CSV table of C-alpha atoms and ligand atoms in Angstrom, one decimal:
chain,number,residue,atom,x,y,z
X,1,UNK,CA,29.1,-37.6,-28.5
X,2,UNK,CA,28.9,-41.2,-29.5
X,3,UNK,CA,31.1,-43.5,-31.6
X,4,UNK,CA,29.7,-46.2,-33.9
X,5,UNK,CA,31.8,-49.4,-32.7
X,6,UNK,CA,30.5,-51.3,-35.7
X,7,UNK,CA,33.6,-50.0,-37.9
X,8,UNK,CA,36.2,-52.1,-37.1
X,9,UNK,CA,38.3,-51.4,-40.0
X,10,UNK,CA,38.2,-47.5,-39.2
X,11,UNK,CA,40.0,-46.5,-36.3
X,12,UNK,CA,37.9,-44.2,-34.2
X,13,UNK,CA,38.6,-40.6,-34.4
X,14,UNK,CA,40.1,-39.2,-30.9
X,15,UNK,CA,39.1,-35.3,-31.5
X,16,UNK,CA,41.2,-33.0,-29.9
X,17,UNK,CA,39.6,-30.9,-27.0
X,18,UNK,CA,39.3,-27.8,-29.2
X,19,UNK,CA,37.4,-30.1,-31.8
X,20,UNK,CA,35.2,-31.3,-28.9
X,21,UNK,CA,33.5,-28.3,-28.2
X,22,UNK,CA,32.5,-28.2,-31.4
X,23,UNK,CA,31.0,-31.1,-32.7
X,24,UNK,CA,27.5,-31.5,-32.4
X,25,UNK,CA,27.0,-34.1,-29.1
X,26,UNK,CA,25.5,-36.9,-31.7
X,27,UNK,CA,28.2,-36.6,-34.3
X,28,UNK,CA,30.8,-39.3,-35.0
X,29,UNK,CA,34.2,-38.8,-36.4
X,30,UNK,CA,36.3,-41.8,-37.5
X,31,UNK,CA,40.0,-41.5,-39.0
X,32,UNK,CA,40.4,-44.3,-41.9
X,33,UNK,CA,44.0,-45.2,-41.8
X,34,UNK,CA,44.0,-46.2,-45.8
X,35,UNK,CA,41.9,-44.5,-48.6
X,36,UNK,CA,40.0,-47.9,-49.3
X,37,UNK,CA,39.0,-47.2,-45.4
X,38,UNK,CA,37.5,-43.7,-46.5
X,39,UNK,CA,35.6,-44.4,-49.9
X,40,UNK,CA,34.1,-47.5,-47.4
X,41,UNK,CA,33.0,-44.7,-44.7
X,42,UNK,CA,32.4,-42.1,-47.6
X,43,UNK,CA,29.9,-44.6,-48.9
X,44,UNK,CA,28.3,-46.1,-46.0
X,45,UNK,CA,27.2,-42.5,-44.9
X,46,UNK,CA,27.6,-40.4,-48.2
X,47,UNK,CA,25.2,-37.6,-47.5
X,48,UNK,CA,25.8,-37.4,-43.5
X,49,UNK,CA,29.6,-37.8,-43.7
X,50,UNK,CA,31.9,-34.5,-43.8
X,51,UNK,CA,35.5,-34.9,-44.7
X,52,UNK,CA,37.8,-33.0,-42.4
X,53,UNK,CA,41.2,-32.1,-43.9
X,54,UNK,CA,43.3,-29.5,-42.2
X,55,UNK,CA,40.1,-28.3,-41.2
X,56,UNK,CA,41.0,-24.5,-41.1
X,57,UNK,CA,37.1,-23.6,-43.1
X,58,UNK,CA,35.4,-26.6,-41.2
X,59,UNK,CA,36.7,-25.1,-37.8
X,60,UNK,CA,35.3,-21.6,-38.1
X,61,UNK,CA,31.6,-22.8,-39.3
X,62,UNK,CA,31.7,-25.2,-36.5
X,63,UNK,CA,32.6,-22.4,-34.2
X,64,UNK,CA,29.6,-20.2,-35.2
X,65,UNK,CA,27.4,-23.5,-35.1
X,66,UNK,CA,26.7,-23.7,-38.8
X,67,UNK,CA,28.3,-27.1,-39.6
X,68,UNK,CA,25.8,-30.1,-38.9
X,69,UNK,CA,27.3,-32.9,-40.0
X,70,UNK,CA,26.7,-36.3,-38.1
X,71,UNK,CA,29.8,-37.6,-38.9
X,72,UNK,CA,32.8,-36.3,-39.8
X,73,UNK,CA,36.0,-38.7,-41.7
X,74,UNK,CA,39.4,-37.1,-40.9
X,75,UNK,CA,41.5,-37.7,-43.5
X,76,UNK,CA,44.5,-36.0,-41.8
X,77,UNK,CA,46.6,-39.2,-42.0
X,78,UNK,CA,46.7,-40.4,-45.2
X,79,UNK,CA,49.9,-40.2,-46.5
X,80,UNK,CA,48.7,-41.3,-49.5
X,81,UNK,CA,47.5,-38.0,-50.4
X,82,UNK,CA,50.3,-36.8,-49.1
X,83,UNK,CA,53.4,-35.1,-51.7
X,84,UNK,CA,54.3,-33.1,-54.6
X,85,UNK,CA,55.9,-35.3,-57.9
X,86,UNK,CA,57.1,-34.4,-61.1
X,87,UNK,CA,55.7,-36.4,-63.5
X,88,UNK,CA,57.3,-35.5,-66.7
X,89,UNK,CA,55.2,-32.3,-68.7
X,90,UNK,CA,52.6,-31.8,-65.0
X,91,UNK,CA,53.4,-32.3,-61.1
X,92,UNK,CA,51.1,-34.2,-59.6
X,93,UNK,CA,50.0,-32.1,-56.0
X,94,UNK,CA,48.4,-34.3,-53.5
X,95,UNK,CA,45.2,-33.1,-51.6
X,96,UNK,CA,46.7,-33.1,-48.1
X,97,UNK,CA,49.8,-31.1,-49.3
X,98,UNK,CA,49.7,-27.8,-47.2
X,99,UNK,CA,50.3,-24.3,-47.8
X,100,UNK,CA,53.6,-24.3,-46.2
X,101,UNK,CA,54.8,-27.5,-48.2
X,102,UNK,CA,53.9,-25.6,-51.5
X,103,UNK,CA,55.8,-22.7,-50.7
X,104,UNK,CA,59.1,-24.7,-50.0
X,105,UNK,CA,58.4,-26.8,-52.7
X,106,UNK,CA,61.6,-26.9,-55.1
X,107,UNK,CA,59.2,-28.2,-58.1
X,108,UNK,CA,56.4,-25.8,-57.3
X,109,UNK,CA,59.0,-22.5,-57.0
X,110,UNK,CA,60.3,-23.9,-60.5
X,111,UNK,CA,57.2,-25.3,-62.2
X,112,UNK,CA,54.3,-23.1,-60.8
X,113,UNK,CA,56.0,-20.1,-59.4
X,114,UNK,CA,52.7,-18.3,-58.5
X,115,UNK,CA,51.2,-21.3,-56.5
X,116,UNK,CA,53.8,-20.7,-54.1
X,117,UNK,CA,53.4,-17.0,-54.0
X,118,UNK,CA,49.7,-17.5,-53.9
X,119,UNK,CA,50.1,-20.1,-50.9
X,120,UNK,CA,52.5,-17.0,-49.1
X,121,UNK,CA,49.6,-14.8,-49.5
X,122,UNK,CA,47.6,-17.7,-47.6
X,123,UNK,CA,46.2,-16.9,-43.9
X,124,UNK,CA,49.2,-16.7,-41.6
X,125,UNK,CA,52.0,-19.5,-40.1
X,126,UNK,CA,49.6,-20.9,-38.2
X,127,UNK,CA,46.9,-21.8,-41.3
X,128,UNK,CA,50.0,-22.4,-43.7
X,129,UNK,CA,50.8,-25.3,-41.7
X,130,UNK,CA,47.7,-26.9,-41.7
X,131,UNK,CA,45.5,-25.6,-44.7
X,132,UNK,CA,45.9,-28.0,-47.5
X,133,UNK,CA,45.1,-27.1,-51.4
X,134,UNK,CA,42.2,-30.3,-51.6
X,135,UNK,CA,40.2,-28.1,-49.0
X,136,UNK,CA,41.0,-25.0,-50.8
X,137,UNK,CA,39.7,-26.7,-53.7
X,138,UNK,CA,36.7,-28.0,-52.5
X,139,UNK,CA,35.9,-25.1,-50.2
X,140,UNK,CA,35.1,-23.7,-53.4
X,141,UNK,CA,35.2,-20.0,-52.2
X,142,UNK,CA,35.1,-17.7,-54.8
X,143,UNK,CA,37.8,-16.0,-53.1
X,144,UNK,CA,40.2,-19.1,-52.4
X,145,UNK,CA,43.8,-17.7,-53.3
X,146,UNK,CA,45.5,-21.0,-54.9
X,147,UNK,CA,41.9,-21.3,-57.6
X,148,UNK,CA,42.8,-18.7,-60.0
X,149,UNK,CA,46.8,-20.0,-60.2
X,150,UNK,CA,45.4,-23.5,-61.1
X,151,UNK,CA,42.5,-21.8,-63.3
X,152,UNK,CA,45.2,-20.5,-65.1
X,153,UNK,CA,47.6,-23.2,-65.3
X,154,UNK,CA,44.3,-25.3,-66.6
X,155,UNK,CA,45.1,-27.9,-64.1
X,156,UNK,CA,43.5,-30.9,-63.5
X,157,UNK,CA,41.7,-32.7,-60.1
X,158,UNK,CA,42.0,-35.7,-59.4
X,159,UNK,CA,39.1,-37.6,-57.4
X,160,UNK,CA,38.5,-40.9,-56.3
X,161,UNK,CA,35.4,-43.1,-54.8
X,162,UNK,CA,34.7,-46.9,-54.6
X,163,UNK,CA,34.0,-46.3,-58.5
X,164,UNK,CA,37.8,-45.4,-59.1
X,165,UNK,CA,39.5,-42.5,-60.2
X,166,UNK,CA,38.5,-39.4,-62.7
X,167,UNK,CA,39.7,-36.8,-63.5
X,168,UNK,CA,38.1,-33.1,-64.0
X,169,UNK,CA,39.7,-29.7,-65.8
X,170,UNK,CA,40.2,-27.5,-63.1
X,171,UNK,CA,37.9,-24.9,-65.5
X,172,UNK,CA,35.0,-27.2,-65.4
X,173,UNK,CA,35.3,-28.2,-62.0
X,174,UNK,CA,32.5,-25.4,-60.4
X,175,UNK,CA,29.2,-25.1,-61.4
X,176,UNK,CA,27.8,-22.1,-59.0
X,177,UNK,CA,28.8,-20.7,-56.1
X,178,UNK,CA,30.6,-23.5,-53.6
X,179,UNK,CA,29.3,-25.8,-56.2
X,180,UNK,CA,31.6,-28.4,-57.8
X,181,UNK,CA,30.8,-31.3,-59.9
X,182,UNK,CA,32.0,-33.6,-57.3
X,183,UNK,CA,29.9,-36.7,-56.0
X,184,UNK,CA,28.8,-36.8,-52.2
X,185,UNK,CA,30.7,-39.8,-51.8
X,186,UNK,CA,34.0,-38.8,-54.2
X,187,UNK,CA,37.4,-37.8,-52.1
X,188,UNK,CA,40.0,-35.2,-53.5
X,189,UNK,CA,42.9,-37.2,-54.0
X,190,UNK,CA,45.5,-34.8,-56.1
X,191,UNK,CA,45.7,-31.6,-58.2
X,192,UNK,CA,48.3,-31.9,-61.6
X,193,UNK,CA,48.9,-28.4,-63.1
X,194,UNK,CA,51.4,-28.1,-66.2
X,195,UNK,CA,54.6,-27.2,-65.8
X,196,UNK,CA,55.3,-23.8,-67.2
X,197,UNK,CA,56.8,-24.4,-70.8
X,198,UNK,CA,59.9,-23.2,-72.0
X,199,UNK,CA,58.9,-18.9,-72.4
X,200,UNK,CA,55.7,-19.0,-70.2
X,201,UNK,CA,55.6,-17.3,-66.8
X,202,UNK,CA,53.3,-17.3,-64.4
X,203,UNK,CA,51.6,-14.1,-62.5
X,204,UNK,CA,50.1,-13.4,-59.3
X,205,UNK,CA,48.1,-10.3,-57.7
X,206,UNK,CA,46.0,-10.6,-54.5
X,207,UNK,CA,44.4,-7.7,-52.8
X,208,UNK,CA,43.0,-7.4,-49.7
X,209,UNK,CA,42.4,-4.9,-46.8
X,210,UNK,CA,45.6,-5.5,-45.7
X,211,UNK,CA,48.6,-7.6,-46.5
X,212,UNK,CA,48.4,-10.4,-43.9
X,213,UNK,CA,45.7,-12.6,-43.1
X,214,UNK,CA,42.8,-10.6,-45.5
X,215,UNK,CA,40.2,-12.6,-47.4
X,216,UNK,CA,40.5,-11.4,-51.4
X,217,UNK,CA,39.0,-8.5,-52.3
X,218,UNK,CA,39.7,-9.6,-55.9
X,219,UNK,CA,42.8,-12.1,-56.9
X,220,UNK,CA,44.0,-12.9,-60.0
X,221,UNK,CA,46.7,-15.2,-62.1
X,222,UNK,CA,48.1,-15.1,-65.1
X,223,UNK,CA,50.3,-17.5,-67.2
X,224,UNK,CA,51.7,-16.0,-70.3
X,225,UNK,CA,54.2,-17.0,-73.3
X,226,UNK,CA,55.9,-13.7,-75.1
X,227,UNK,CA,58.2,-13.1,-77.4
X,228,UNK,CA,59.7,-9.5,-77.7
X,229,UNK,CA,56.5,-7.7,-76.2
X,230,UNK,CA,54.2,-10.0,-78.4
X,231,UNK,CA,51.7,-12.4,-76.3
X,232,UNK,CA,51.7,-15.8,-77.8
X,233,UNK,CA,49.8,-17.5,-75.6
X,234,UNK,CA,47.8,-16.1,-72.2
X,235,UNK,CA,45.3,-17.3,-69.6
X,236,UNK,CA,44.1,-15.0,-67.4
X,237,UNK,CA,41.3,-15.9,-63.9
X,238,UNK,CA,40.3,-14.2,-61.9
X,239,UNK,CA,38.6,-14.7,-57.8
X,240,UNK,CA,36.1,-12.7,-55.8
X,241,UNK,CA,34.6,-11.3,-58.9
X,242,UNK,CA,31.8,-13.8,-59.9
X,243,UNK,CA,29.8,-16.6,-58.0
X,244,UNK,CA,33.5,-18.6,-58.5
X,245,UNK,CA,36.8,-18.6,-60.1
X,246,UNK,CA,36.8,-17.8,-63.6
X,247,UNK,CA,39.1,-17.0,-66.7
X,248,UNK,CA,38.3,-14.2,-68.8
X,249,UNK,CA,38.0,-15.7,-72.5
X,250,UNK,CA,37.4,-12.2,-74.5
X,251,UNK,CA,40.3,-10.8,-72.9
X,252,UNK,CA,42.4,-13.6,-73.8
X,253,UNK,CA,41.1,-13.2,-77.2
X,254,UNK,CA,41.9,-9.5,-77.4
X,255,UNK,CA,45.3,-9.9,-76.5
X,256,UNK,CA,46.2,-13.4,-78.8
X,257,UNK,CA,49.0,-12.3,-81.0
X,258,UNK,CA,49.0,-8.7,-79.5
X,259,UNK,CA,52.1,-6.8,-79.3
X,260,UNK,CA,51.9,-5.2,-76.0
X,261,UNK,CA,52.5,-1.4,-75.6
X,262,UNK,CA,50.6,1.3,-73.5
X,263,UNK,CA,47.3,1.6,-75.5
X,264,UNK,CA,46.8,-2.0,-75.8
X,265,UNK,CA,47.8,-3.0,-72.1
X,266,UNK,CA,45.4,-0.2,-71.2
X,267,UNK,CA,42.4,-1.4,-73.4
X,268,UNK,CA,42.7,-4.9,-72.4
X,269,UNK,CA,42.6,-4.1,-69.0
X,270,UNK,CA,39.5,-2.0,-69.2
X,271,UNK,CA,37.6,-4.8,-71.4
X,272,UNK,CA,38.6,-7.3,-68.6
X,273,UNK,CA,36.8,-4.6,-65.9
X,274,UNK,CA,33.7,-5.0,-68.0
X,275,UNK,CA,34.0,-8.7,-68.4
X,276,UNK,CA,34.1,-9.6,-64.7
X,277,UNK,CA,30.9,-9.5,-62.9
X,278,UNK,CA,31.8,-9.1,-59.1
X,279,UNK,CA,29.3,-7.9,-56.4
X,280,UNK,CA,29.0,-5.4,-54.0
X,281,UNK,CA,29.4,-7.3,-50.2
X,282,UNK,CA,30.6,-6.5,-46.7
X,283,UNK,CA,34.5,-6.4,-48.1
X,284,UNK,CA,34.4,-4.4,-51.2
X,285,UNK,CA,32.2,-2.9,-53.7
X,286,UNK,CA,31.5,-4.2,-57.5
X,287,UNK,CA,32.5,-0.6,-58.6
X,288,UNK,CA,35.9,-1.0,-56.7
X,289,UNK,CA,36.7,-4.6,-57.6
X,290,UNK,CA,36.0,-3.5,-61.8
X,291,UNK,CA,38.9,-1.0,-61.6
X,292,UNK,CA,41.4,-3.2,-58.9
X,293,UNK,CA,41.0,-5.9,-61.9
X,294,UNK,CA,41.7,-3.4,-64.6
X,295,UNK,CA,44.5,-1.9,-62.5
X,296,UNK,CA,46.0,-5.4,-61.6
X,297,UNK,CA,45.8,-7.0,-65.4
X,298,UNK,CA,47.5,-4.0,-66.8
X,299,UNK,CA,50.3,-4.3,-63.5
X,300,UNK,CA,50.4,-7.8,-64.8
X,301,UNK,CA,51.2,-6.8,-68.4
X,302,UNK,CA,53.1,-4.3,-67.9
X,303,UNK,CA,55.6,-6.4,-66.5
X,304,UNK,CA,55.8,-8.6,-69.8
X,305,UNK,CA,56.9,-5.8,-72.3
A,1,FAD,C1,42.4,-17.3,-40.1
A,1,FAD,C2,42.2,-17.9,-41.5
A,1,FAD,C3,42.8,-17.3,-42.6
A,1,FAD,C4,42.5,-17.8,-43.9
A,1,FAD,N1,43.1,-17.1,-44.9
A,1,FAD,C5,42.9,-17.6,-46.2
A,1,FAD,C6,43.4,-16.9,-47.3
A,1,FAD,O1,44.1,-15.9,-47.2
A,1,FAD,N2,43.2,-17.4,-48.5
A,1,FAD,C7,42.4,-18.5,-48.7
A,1,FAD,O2,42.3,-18.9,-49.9
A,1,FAD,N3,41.9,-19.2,-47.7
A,1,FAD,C8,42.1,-18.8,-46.4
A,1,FAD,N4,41.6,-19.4,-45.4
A,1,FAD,C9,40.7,-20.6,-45.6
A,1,FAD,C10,41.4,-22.0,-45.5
A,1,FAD,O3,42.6,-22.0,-44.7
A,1,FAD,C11,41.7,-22.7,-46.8
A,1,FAD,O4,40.5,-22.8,-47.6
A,1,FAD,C12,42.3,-24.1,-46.6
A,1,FAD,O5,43.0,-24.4,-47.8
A,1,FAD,C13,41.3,-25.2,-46.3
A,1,FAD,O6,42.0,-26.5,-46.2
A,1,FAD,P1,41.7,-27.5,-45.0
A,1,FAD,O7,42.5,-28.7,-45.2
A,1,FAD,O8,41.9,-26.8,-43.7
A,1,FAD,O9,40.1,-27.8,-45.3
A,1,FAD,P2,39.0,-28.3,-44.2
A,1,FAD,O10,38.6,-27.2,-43.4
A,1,FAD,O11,39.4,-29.5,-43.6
A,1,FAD,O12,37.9,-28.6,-45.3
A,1,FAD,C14,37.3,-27.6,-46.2
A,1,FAD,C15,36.3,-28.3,-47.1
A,1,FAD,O13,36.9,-29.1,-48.0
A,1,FAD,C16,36.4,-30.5,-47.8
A,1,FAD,N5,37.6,-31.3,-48.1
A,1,FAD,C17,38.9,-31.1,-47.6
A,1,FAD,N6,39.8,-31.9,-48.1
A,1,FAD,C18,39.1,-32.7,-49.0
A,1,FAD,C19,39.4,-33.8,-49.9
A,1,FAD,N7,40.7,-34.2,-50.1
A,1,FAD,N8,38.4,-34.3,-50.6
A,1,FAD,C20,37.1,-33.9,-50.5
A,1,FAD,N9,36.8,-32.9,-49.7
A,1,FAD,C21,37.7,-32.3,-48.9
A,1,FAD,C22,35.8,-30.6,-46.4
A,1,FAD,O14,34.8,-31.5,-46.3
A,1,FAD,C23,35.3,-29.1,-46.3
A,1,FAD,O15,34.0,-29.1,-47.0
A,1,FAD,C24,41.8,-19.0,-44.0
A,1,FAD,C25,41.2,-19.6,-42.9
A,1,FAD,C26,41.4,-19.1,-41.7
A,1,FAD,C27,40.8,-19.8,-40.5
């Protein structure tokens, strides 16, 4: 391994033992200690450079050798993107924030209910602490448990890079499978999702091979406003049933202004099995993952009559 000393305003990356073993013997790491400090790095080495977060996905494909990165920029400490705020009508959610913060969160258990379920739902202990939701998001795994709760809640991400600071809907974020509109030199600095409105209530339903520590087989949130069994207002998404998160438009549509009652919970939730297109791969079948998405929507509505 060798370090570049020619950074002198980046404090060189000490990589724990486990992380040694890993990294290819030419890579660098470095650990900016302010987020001017990483857009510098980010843009000195844009296409060579890997952010490392919690580094819970980076880990694994370093362990089975298919990570090549020749430098790596461990963002682990700064606090900047650090902290969940309530900033009137959205909290603001910053990158670093973990599973475990999410789920203890007093705003998030008030504001976003099912990011916190989704987040308990989330590896185990061990990833909790140290997974954040800005390497969630960018992962960009079809099957990343915390996309379809901020799908639905039509967040937005925030990202910065020497240029400044944008902002993207969360729904126009991907663009193909693990693709995202994101620059190679841009950084994930916050997620803001809306806080539920007075009526609305947020959903979540996750299913895997077992209950703890499973990958999705298909996940899906829902936030809803009703009013005596009628649907006012719905947004439903869906994971691990098309190259990446998605929200199912012609379901929404058919249930707009719908009063909800056995027939119509039952044909929305069949139109929604066609609407998805998963795939048949080594955890489920495309057969399988149609009716699990019928069966969870209409759970879902069921529970809003
Ligand atoms: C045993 C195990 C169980 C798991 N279970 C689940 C599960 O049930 N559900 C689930 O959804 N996921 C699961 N995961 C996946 C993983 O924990 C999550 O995706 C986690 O949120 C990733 O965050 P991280 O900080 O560890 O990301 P890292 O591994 O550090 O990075 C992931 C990717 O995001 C990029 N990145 C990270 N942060 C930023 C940022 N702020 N800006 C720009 N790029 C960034 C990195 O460059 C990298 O490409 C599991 C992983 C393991 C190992």
């Amino acid at each position: 391994m060798s370090f570049s000393p020619s950074l002198g305003f980046a404090k060189l990356f000490l990589p724990s033992p486990s992380l040694l073993n890993f990294m290819a013997l030419d890579s660098t790491a470095f650990s900016p200690t302010s987020l001017d400090e990483a857009y510098e790095l980010l843009t000195r080495f844009v296409s060579q450079a890997k952010i490392i977060a919690g580094g819970t996905d980076l880990m694994v494909l370093m362990n089975a050798r298919q990570l090549n990165a020749e430098r790596f920029i461990d963002i682990w400490a700064l606090n900047e993107l650090r902290g969940i705020s309530d900033e009137g009508e959205t909290i603001r959610i910053g990158a670093l924030t973990t599973y475990t913060q999410l789920i203890k969160s007093p705003l998030i258990q008030l504001h976003a209910p099912a990011l916190a379920e989704a987040s308990r739902t989330i590896g185990a202990i061990q990833i909790q602490n140290r997974g954040t939701i800005g390497g969630n998001i960018v992962n960009a795994s079809p099957a990343g448990d915390s996309l379809p709760v901020l799908a639905a809640f039509d967040a937005e991400v925030e990202v910065g890079s020497v240029r400044g600071v944008r902002r993207i809907g969360f729904n126009e974020f991907y663009t193909g499978y693990r693709k995202t509109v994101m620059a190679a030199d841009e950084i994930v600095l916050a997620v803001r999702a809306p806080k539920l409105k007075p009526g609305e209530r947020s959903f979540f339903y996750k299913v895997g091979t077992r209950r703890a520590q499973a990958i999705s087989k298909i996940v899906m949130a829902v936030k809803a406003k009703t009013t005596d069994g009628m649907i006012n207002s719905i947004n439903i998404s869906l994971g691990s049933v098309a190259p990446t998160v998605i929200r199912a438009p012609q379901t929404e549509s058919l249930l707009a202004n719908a009063t909800l009652n056995d027939e119509v919970i039952w044909q929305a939730a069949t139109h929604l099995s066609k609407e998805v297109s998963p795939i048949t791969d080594m955890r489920s079948t495309e057969h399988y993952r149609r009716k699990v998405a019928r069966n969870a929507l209409a759970k879902i509505l069921s529970q809003m009559v």
